[in-house]
Amino acid sequence: RYISVTGVQTCALPICLAGTAIIAALTAVIYHKAVFNGFVSDDAFQILNNPWIKDFRFIPGVFGHSLSGFSAESFQQATYRPLMYVAFTIEYSLFGLNPAGWHVINILAHAVNGVLVFFISARLLVYFGGGGGGGIVGREDGKGKGRPRTFTLWLTALTAGALFVSHPAASEPVSWISALPELSFTLLTLLAFYLHISFDKGGVGAGSGKAAFVRYASGPPLFFLALLFKETALALPVVIFVYDILVKRRQGGQWVKRVFEKKALLLYGAYALAFAVYMVLRLLALGHLTPETTLHAELGVGGLLLNVTASFQKGMALLFLPVGGYPFQIFKGLGSPFEAGAIAALSFTAVFFISLIYFRKKLHPIVLMALAIIVIPIIPALYTPAITRFDFAPRYIYLSTAGYALFLFPAG
């Protein structure tokens, strides 16, 4: 038996179930001790001392206020994440103030995200992994001629899912109850992306009927909900656009024209509409679209841009060399481009993006897709030097670890 999408066999049911069970078990092994942790840090403000989450009648009000709307404090007035408090209200109704239940929810969300990475990796490997004798889905000789290397493909995809759930950067969002928005927006983003690529028969705009309906009915609404958990979900339509470009480019011909065909533009328009509705809600709730003040005005625009490159370097370092990146480090801004740290950050950022542009046509499509999933979600988090006293945190690369897992296994 197979799980099929629009008539295309995408997963043998036993393999799907076995892979899901392995990832869930690995997540439980790694994070079972987190169940015995308590509430820490912002949990006191957002949960313990928050009257909104203790009664469902407050839910309509959370959509019209900032994260600190229930308090006279000015804490996080530039943050709009109403679905976080909706989720907390449900959790409070189920578990009260017993932290064990809250931690279980975080662990379950992380496991689901790992399973989604497993399925996404397999789908990308099926389409981009090769063919004609090479790559993960190359054809086998002898009796296996004409069939994909199914075992190798799913083993590779399973390894990607396992890498995601075991990456050290996940320890902060999984173990910290108030980081639920990170887990939730990632879940919705990965689900939307998986549905987009699963109902794809040759790229955006292809297919009709059920496939087209699912794309329109799932992607933009899931994107909208993800934004209400955390604004970093803005990465989703950009990642989808990169995927569509890679698919069309692989098909050859006038691929640029096909990327912007009518059906594609309608889908992108639906995402734009979802984003516009979110921005209206955000404006009505906060009274402004961007933070009105900065905690580090002394840096100036040039200094903030300099520290953006430093944050990007830290994010990439935490992803590929996850040591020493403990949460809640105090931000220590770079004040001059001639400092050793500034030179390193500027050099790294320049070399990374110049190399990416130069080698873009030579890199395997899965490598490019992985880099898109790595880099694009980091970009919205680079504003942190302007609005927080803390440095770049591991939770900011949580979604990026999905790209990291895929990056290590591009073509078998």
Coordinates of C-alpha atoms in Angstrom, one line a residue:
R1 CA 0.0 0.0 0.0
Y2 CA 1.1 3.5 -0.8
I3 CA 0.3 7.0 0.3
S4 CA -0.3 8.8 -3.0
V5 CA -0.7 12.4 -4.0
T6 CA -2.6 13.2 -7.1
G7 CA -2.2 9.6 -8.3
V8 CA 1.6 9.6 -7.9
Q9 CA 3.0 7.0 -5.5
T10 CA 5.1 9.0 -3.0
C11 CA 5.6 6.7 0.0
A12 CA 5.1 3.0 0.7
L13 CA 2.9 2.9 3.8
P14 CA 5.2 0.7 5.8
I15 CA 8.2 3.0 5.1
C16 CA 6.2 6.1 6.0
L17 CA 5.0 4.5 9.3
A18 CA 8.5 3.2 10.1
G19 CA 10.2 6.5 9.4
T20 CA 7.6 8.4 11.4
A21 CA 8.1 6.0 14.4
I22 CA 11.9 6.3 14.2
I23 CA 11.8 10.1 14.2
A24 CA 9.2 10.2 17.0
A25 CA 11.3 7.8 19.1
L26 CA 14.5 9.7 18.5
T27 CA 12.8 12.9 19.6
A28 CA 11.5 11.3 22.7
V29 CA 14.9 9.9 23.6
I30 CA 16.6 13.3 23.2
Y31 CA 14.0 15.5 24.9
H32 CA 12.2 13.3 27.4
K33 CA 13.9 14.9 30.3
A34 CA 12.5 18.3 29.3
V35 CA 9.1 17.1 30.6
F36 CA 10.5 17.6 34.1
N37 CA 11.5 21.2 33.6
G38 CA 9.6 24.1 34.8
F39 CA 8.6 27.6 33.6
V40 CA 11.6 29.8 32.9
S41 CA 12.4 33.3 31.7
D42 CA 9.6 34.9 29.7
D43 CA 7.3 32.1 30.8
A44 CA 6.6 34.1 34.0
F45 CA 5.3 37.1 32.0
Q46 CA 3.6 35.4 29.1
I47 CA 2.1 32.4 31.0
L48 CA 2.2 32.6 34.8
N49 CA 1.2 36.2 35.1
N50 CA -0.9 36.4 32.0
P51 CA -4.7 36.7 32.7
W52 CA -5.5 36.4 28.9
I53 CA -4.6 32.7 28.7
K54 CA -6.8 31.7 31.7
D55 CA -10.2 32.3 30.0
F56 CA -11.3 31.7 26.5
R57 CA -13.3 34.9 26.5
F58 CA -10.1 36.9 26.1
I59 CA -9.2 35.2 22.8
P60 CA -10.9 37.9 20.5
G61 CA -8.9 40.6 22.3
V62 CA -5.5 39.1 21.6
F63 CA -5.9 39.8 17.9
G64 CA -6.1 43.5 18.7
H65 CA -3.1 43.9 20.9
S66 CA 0.6 43.4 21.1
L67 CA 2.2 40.6 23.0
S68 CA 2.2 42.7 26.1
G69 CA -1.3 44.1 25.7
F70 CA -2.6 42.6 28.9
S71 CA 0.1 44.4 31.0
A72 CA 1.0 48.0 31.7
E73 CA 4.6 47.1 30.9
S74 CA 6.2 48.2 27.6
F75 CA 7.6 44.7 27.1
Q76 CA 7.4 43.5 23.5
Q77 CA 5.0 46.2 22.3
A78 CA 6.4 45.8 18.8
T79 CA 5.6 42.0 18.7
Y80 CA 2.3 40.7 17.2
R81 CA 1.8 37.0 17.7
P82 CA -1.9 36.4 18.7
L83 CA -2.0 32.7 17.9
M84 CA 0.6 32.2 20.6
Y85 CA -1.8 33.2 23.2
V86 CA -4.6 31.2 21.6
A87 CA -2.4 28.1 21.9
F88 CA -1.4 29.0 25.4
T89 CA -5.1 29.3 26.3
I90 CA -5.8 25.8 25.1
E91 CA -2.8 24.5 26.9
Y92 CA -3.9 26.2 30.1
S93 CA -7.3 24.7 29.8
L94 CA -5.7 21.2 29.4
F95 CA -2.8 21.3 31.9
G96 CA -3.3 24.3 34.1
L97 CA 0.1 25.5 35.4
N98 CA 1.6 22.0 35.4
P99 CA 4.6 22.6 33.1
A100 CA 4.9 18.9 32.1
G101 CA 2.0 19.0 29.7
W102 CA 3.3 22.2 28.1
H103 CA 6.6 20.6 27.5
V104 CA 5.0 17.6 26.0
I105 CA 3.3 19.8 23.4
N106 CA 6.6 21.4 22.4
I107 CA 8.2 17.9 22.1
L108 CA 5.3 16.7 20.0
A109 CA 5.5 19.7 17.7
H110 CA 9.2 19.1 17.2
A111 CA 8.6 15.5 16.3
V112 CA 5.9 16.5 13.8
N113 CA 8.4 18.9 12.2
G114 CA 11.0 16.2 12.0
V115 CA 8.5 13.9 10.2
L116 CA 7.7 16.8 7.8
V117 CA 11.4 17.2 7.0
F118 CA 11.5 13.5 6.4
F119 CA 8.7 13.7 3.8
I120 CA 9.9 16.9 2.2
S121 CA 13.4 15.5 1.8
A122 CA 12.1 12.4 0.1
R123 CA 9.9 14.4 -2.2
L124 CA 12.8 16.7 -3.3
L125 CA 15.1 13.7 -3.7
V126 CA 12.5 12.0 -6.0
Y127 CA 12.3 15.1 -8.2
F128 CA 15.8 16.5 -8.1
G129 CA 17.8 13.5 -7.0
G130 CA 19.0 12.5 -10.5
G131 CA 17.9 10.0 -13.1
G132 CA 19.3 8.2 -16.0
G133 CA 21.8 6.3 -13.9
G134 CA 22.9 8.9 -11.3
G135 CA 21.8 10.2 -8.0
I136 CA 19.5 8.9 -5.3
V137 CA 16.8 8.0 -7.8
G138 CA 19.0 6.8 -10.6
R139 CA 18.1 3.6 -12.3
E140 CA 19.5 0.3 -11.1
D141 CA 21.1 -2.4 -13.2
G142 CA 19.9 -5.9 -13.7
K143 CA 16.6 -6.8 -12.1
G144 CA 16.2 -3.4 -10.6
K145 CA 16.4 -1.7 -14.0
G146 CA 13.8 1.1 -14.4
R147 CA 13.0 1.4 -10.7
P148 CA 14.2 4.1 -8.3
R149 CA 16.6 3.2 -5.6
T150 CA 13.7 3.3 -3.1
F151 CA 15.6 2.1 0.0
T152 CA 18.5 4.5 -0.5
L153 CA 16.1 7.4 -1.1
W154 CA 14.1 6.8 2.0
L155 CA 17.1 6.1 4.2
T156 CA 18.6 9.4 3.0
A157 CA 15.3 11.2 3.8
L158 CA 15.1 9.5 7.2
T159 CA 18.6 10.6 8.0
A160 CA 17.7 14.2 7.1
G161 CA 14.7 14.0 9.5
A162 CA 16.9 12.6 12.2
L163 CA 19.4 15.3 11.8
F164 CA 16.7 17.9 12.1
V165 CA 15.3 16.6 15.4
S166 CA 18.8 16.0 16.9
H167 CA 20.4 19.4 15.9
P168 CA 21.5 21.2 19.1
A169 CA 19.9 24.5 18.0
A170 CA 16.5 22.9 18.6
S171 CA 17.2 22.5 22.3
E172 CA 16.1 26.1 23.0
P173 CA 12.7 26.2 21.3
V174 CA 11.9 22.6 22.3
S175 CA 12.8 23.0 26.0
W176 CA 11.5 26.5 26.5
I177 CA 7.7 26.7 26.7
S178 CA 7.4 30.3 25.5
A179 CA 9.2 29.3 22.3
L180 CA 6.1 27.5 21.0
P181 CA 5.6 30.1 18.3
E182 CA 8.9 29.0 16.7
L183 CA 7.8 25.4 16.6
S184 CA 4.3 26.3 15.4
F185 CA 5.1 28.6 12.6
T186 CA 7.7 26.1 11.5
L187 CA 5.2 23.3 11.5
L188 CA 2.7 25.3 9.4
T189 CA 5.5 26.5 7.0
L190 CA 6.8 23.0 6.5
L191 CA 3.3 21.6 6.0
A192 CA 2.5 24.3 3.4
F193 CA 5.7 23.7 1.6
Y194 CA 5.2 19.9 1.6
L195 CA 1.7 20.2 0.2
H196 CA 3.0 22.6 -2.5
I197 CA 5.7 20.3 -3.7
S198 CA 3.6 17.1 -3.3
F199 CA 0.8 18.5 -5.6
D200 CA 3.4 19.5 -8.2
K201 CA 3.5 17.8 -11.6
G202 CA 6.2 20.0 -13.1
G203 CA 6.1 23.2 -11.1
V204 CA 3.7 25.9 -10.1
G205 CA 0.8 26.3 -12.4
A206 CA 0.9 22.7 -13.4
G207 CA -2.0 20.4 -12.6
S208 CA -5.6 21.2 -12.2
G209 CA -8.7 20.0 -10.3
K210 CA -7.7 18.5 -6.9
A211 CA -4.1 19.5 -7.1
A212 CA -4.8 23.1 -7.9
F213 CA -7.5 23.3 -5.3
V214 CA -5.3 21.9 -2.5
R215 CA -2.5 24.4 -3.5
Y216 CA -4.9 27.4 -3.2
A217 CA -6.8 26.1 -0.3
S218 CA -3.8 25.1 1.8
G219 CA -0.8 27.2 1.1
P220 CA -2.0 30.8 1.6
P221 CA -4.2 30.0 4.6
L222 CA -1.4 28.1 6.3
F223 CA 0.9 30.9 5.6
F224 CA -1.5 33.4 7.2
L225 CA -1.8 31.3 10.3
A226 CA 2.0 30.9 10.5
L227 CA 2.4 34.7 10.4
L228 CA 0.1 35.0 13.3
F229 CA 2.4 32.7 15.3
K230 CA 5.6 34.5 14.2
E231 CA 6.5 37.0 11.4
T232 CA 9.4 34.8 10.3
A233 CA 6.9 32.8 8.3
L234 CA 7.3 35.5 5.7
A235 CA 10.1 33.1 4.4
L236 CA 7.5 30.6 3.1
P237 CA 6.4 32.2 -0.2
V238 CA 10.1 33.1 -1.0
V239 CA 11.1 29.5 -0.5
I240 CA 8.2 28.3 -2.7
F241 CA 9.3 30.8 -5.4
V242 CA 12.8 29.4 -5.3
Y243 CA 11.4 25.9 -5.6
D244 CA 9.3 26.9 -8.6
I245 CA 12.3 28.5 -10.3
L246 CA 14.4 25.4 -9.8
V247 CA 11.6 23.2 -11.2
K248 CA 11.1 25.3 -14.3
R249 CA 14.8 25.7 -14.9
R250 CA 15.3 22.0 -14.8
Q251 CA 12.6 21.6 -17.5
G252 CA 14.6 23.9 -19.8
G253 CA 13.2 26.1 -22.6
Q254 CA 11.6 29.4 -21.7
W255 CA 11.5 28.6 -18.0
V256 CA 11.4 32.2 -16.9
K257 CA 8.2 32.8 -18.8
R258 CA 6.6 29.7 -17.3
V259 CA 7.5 30.8 -13.7
F260 CA 5.4 33.9 -14.2
E261 CA 2.5 32.2 -16.1
K262 CA -1.1 33.1 -15.2
K263 CA -1.7 30.3 -12.8
A264 CA 1.6 31.0 -11.0
L265 CA 0.8 34.6 -10.6
L266 CA -2.6 33.8 -9.2
L267 CA -1.0 31.6 -6.6
Y268 CA 1.6 34.2 -5.7
G269 CA -1.2 36.8 -5.5
A270 CA -3.0 34.6 -3.0
Y271 CA 0.1 34.6 -0.8
A272 CA 0.4 38.4 -1.2
L273 CA -3.3 38.8 -0.2
A274 CA -2.7 36.7 3.0
F275 CA 0.3 38.8 3.8
A276 CA -1.7 42.0 3.3
V277 CA -4.4 40.9 5.6
Y278 CA -1.8 40.1 8.2
M279 CA -0.2 43.5 7.9
V280 CA -3.6 45.2 8.3
L281 CA -4.3 43.3 11.5
R282 CA -0.8 44.0 12.7
L283 CA -1.2 47.8 12.0
L284 CA -4.5 47.9 13.7
A285 CA -3.1 46.1 16.8
L286 CA 0.2 47.9 17.2
G287 CA -0.5 51.2 15.5
H288 CA 2.7 50.9 13.5
L289 CA 4.3 48.3 11.1
T290 CA 7.9 48.5 12.4
P291 CA 9.4 49.2 15.8
E292 CA 9.2 52.9 16.7
T293 CA 12.4 52.9 18.7
T294 CA 15.7 51.0 18.8
L295 CA 17.6 49.8 21.8
H296 CA 20.9 50.6 20.1
A297 CA 20.4 53.9 18.4
E298 CA 24.0 54.8 19.2
L299 CA 25.1 52.4 16.4
G300 CA 23.4 54.4 13.7
V301 CA 22.2 52.9 10.4
G302 CA 25.7 51.9 9.3
G303 CA 26.4 50.2 12.7
L304 CA 23.1 48.3 12.5
L305 CA 23.9 47.1 9.0
L306 CA 27.3 46.0 10.2
N307 CA 25.8 44.0 13.0
V308 CA 23.3 42.4 10.6
T309 CA 26.3 40.8 8.9
A310 CA 27.6 39.7 12.3
S311 CA 24.2 38.1 13.1
F312 CA 24.2 36.3 9.8
Q313 CA 27.7 34.9 10.5
K314 CA 26.6 33.8 14.0
G315 CA 23.5 32.1 12.6
M316 CA 25.4 30.2 10.0
A317 CA 28.1 29.2 12.6
L318 CA 25.4 28.0 15.0
L319 CA 24.0 25.9 12.2
F320 CA 27.1 24.2 11.0
L321 CA 29.2 24.4 14.1
P322 CA 26.7 24.3 17.0
V323 CA 28.9 25.0 20.0
G324 CA 28.8 27.8 22.5
G325 CA 25.6 29.3 21.2
Y326 CA 23.7 29.2 24.5
P327 CA 20.6 31.4 24.7
F328 CA 20.2 34.9 26.2
Q329 CA 23.7 36.1 25.5
I330 CA 23.7 39.9 25.9
F331 CA 24.2 41.8 22.6
K332 CA 27.6 43.4 22.2
G333 CA 27.4 45.4 19.1
L334 CA 30.3 46.0 16.7
G335 CA 31.1 49.7 16.5
S336 CA 33.6 49.9 13.7
P337 CA 34.1 48.0 10.4
F338 CA 37.8 47.8 11.3
E339 CA 37.3 45.6 14.4
A340 CA 38.4 42.0 13.9
G341 CA 34.9 40.7 14.4
A342 CA 33.5 43.1 11.9
I343 CA 36.1 42.2 9.3
A344 CA 35.4 38.5 9.8
A345 CA 31.6 39.1 9.5
L346 CA 31.8 41.3 6.4
S347 CA 34.3 38.9 4.7
F348 CA 32.1 35.8 5.5
T349 CA 28.9 37.4 4.3
A350 CA 30.5 38.8 1.1
V351 CA 32.2 35.5 0.2
F352 CA 29.1 33.5 0.9
F353 CA 26.8 35.5 -1.3
I354 CA 29.3 36.1 -4.1
S355 CA 30.1 32.4 -4.2
L356 CA 26.4 31.5 -4.2
I357 CA 25.8 33.9 -7.2
Y358 CA 28.9 32.7 -9.1
F359 CA 28.2 28.9 -8.6
R360 CA 24.4 29.0 -8.8
K361 CA 24.3 27.3 -12.2
K362 CA 26.8 24.6 -11.2
L363 CA 25.3 23.6 -7.8
H364 CA 22.9 20.7 -7.6
P365 CA 19.2 21.8 -7.4
I366 CA 18.9 20.2 -4.0
V367 CA 21.9 22.1 -2.7
L368 CA 20.3 25.3 -3.9
M369 CA 17.0 24.4 -2.4
A370 CA 18.7 23.5 0.9
L371 CA 20.5 26.8 0.9
A372 CA 17.3 28.7 0.3
I373 CA 15.7 26.9 3.3
I374 CA 18.8 27.8 5.4
V375 CA 19.2 31.4 4.4
I376 CA 15.8 32.8 3.8
P377 CA 14.3 32.2 7.3
I378 CA 17.4 33.7 8.9
I379 CA 17.0 37.0 7.1
P380 CA 13.9 38.2 9.1
A381 CA 15.7 37.5 12.3
L382 CA 18.6 39.9 11.4
Y383 CA 16.7 42.9 12.8
T384 CA 17.4 41.7 16.3
P385 CA 20.2 44.2 17.0
A386 CA 17.7 47.0 16.6
I387 CA 15.0 45.8 19.0
T388 CA 16.5 43.5 21.6
R389 CA 19.2 43.5 24.2
F390 CA 20.0 39.8 23.4
D391 CA 22.3 38.5 20.8
F392 CA 21.4 36.2 17.9
A393 CA 19.7 33.1 19.5
P394 CA 19.7 29.4 18.5
R395 CA 15.9 29.4 18.1
Y396 CA 16.3 31.8 15.1
I397 CA 17.8 29.1 13.0
Y398 CA 15.2 26.4 14.0
L399 CA 13.5 26.4 10.5
S400 CA 16.9 26.7 8.9
T401 CA 18.0 23.4 10.4
A402 CA 15.6 21.7 7.9
G403 CA 17.7 23.1 5.1
Y404 CA 20.9 22.1 6.9
A405 CA 19.7 18.5 7.1
L406 CA 18.9 18.4 3.4
F407 CA 22.2 20.2 2.5
L408 CA 24.2 17.3 3.8
F409 CA 22.6 14.8 1.5
P410 CA 22.1 16.5 -1.9
A411 CA 22.3 13.6 -4.3
G412 CA 23.3 10.4 -2.6

